[in-house]
């Protein structure tokens, strides 16, 4: 099993690489990452001496590089974690989100299609492309709304979620048009180790400890389901090895909260752990 992970220095990607290296049968893991602000080499520094692990610095927009990696390393499984993912950044500057999330995914899909076309027999049958997406493509939940599911209509409300929706549609199109064996997962909000500190939970913790303001997107009433990142990675692995090509799988933690509720829990916990003046 030879695996290419795009965006493996990021929060979810680095946790998944670490999980892969614990699985029997994984022969090699190639981590392709552009090393942006959210891609931290320290996230996987403990894996550098593993002979099965190889880091390659590169951009999804470089189609020639993608094709060369797939061919030279005889890749059988491709997982796309690479994405611009912060809502506030997408509002300030939407274009990078569409470049990375839509065009980058398209370049990776096209390189994989050409690589897959070159395979034959059981190697061709076993090839998989798994695209990691978000439940934000489905819009926002109200208190009385049912949970998102695979049949929920798309209703993206930010440039970030719109760019991820565009990537999802490209993945679907490559299955129906070319037969490329793709799988898409749509996850809820992740939290856990190695998360970039601009995200809600680590940002609230750090700001509260430092006595700074606690900025919350909108009025804080957005309802999101919260998912521990290691649980998410386990679900991605199961989707990869057991999922059916062409299918989408929603992955959640059954822990729906408003942003305000999440912040209240964080503040209450910090009041106990670090009472003022202690």
XYZ file of N, CA, C and O in Angstrom, residues 6 20 22 34 42 50-51 65 104 113 123 129 138 150 159 203 233 236 246 257 271 277:
88
model
N -1.924 14.607 0.309
C -1.754 16.015 -0.041
C -2.205 16.871 1.128
O -3.329 16.728 1.609
N -1.590 6.486 9.643
C -1.152 5.599 8.565
C 0.098 4.821 8.943
O 0.220 3.622 8.652
N 0.991 3.764 11.622
C 0.721 2.742 12.637
C -0.019 1.536 12.062
O -0.219 0.534 12.760
N 2.554 22.302 0.614
C 3.107 23.576 0.150
C 3.840 24.315 1.261
O 4.614 25.247 1.005
N 6.805 20.881 12.132
C 6.953 20.307 13.472
C 5.845 19.307 13.794
O 6.007 18.469 14.697
N 11.326 7.708 10.154
C 10.640 6.492 9.712
C 10.958 6.269 8.240
O 10.664 7.128 7.402
N 11.547 5.133 7.868
C 11.936 4.913 6.473
C 10.760 4.856 5.503
O 10.955 4.979 4.287
N 4.547 18.107 -11.408
C 5.067 17.508 -10.184
C 4.150 16.385 -9.711
O 4.615 15.299 -9.336
N -6.651 23.554 -7.331
C -5.708 22.567 -6.816
C -6.292 21.162 -6.838
O -5.623 20.196 -7.237
N -6.215 10.860 -12.714
C -6.904 10.208 -13.838
C -5.901 9.656 -14.839
O -6.023 8.510 -15.299
N -4.069 -3.629 -9.941
C -3.560 -2.330 -9.518
C -4.549 -1.220 -9.886
O -4.785 -0.297 -9.101
N -9.039 7.481 -4.821
C -8.809 8.910 -4.557
C -9.839 9.324 -3.519
O -11.056 9.243 -3.769
N -22.972 22.277 3.288
C -24.414 22.124 3.437
C -25.083 23.347 4.056
O -26.312 23.370 4.201
N -25.859 12.644 3.924
C -25.337 12.576 2.561
C -26.298 13.150 1.527
O -25.871 13.541 0.436
N -17.205 32.228 1.237
C -16.281 31.867 0.147
C -15.554 30.557 0.421
O -15.308 29.777 -0.503
N -7.950 29.148 19.596
C -7.896 30.607 19.700
C -8.556 31.094 20.980
O -8.029 31.980 21.669
N -9.900 10.793 11.690
C -8.892 10.083 10.894
C -9.204 8.595 10.805
O -9.008 7.970 9.747
N -11.872 8.281 8.211
C -11.323 8.442 6.859
C -10.659 7.140 6.410
O -10.842 6.697 5.264
N -17.440 6.547 -5.772
C -18.581 7.353 -6.145
C -19.454 7.783 -4.991
O -20.328 8.644 -5.151
N -23.253 21.943 19.029
C -23.216 23.068 19.958
C -23.168 24.359 19.147
O -22.639 24.388 18.036
N -11.616 28.650 34.085
C -11.837 29.234 35.406
C -11.446 28.252 36.503
O -10.952 28.644 37.571
N -5.664 35.222 39.051
C -4.748 35.521 40.135
C -3.931 34.341 40.615
O -3.029 34.470 41.429
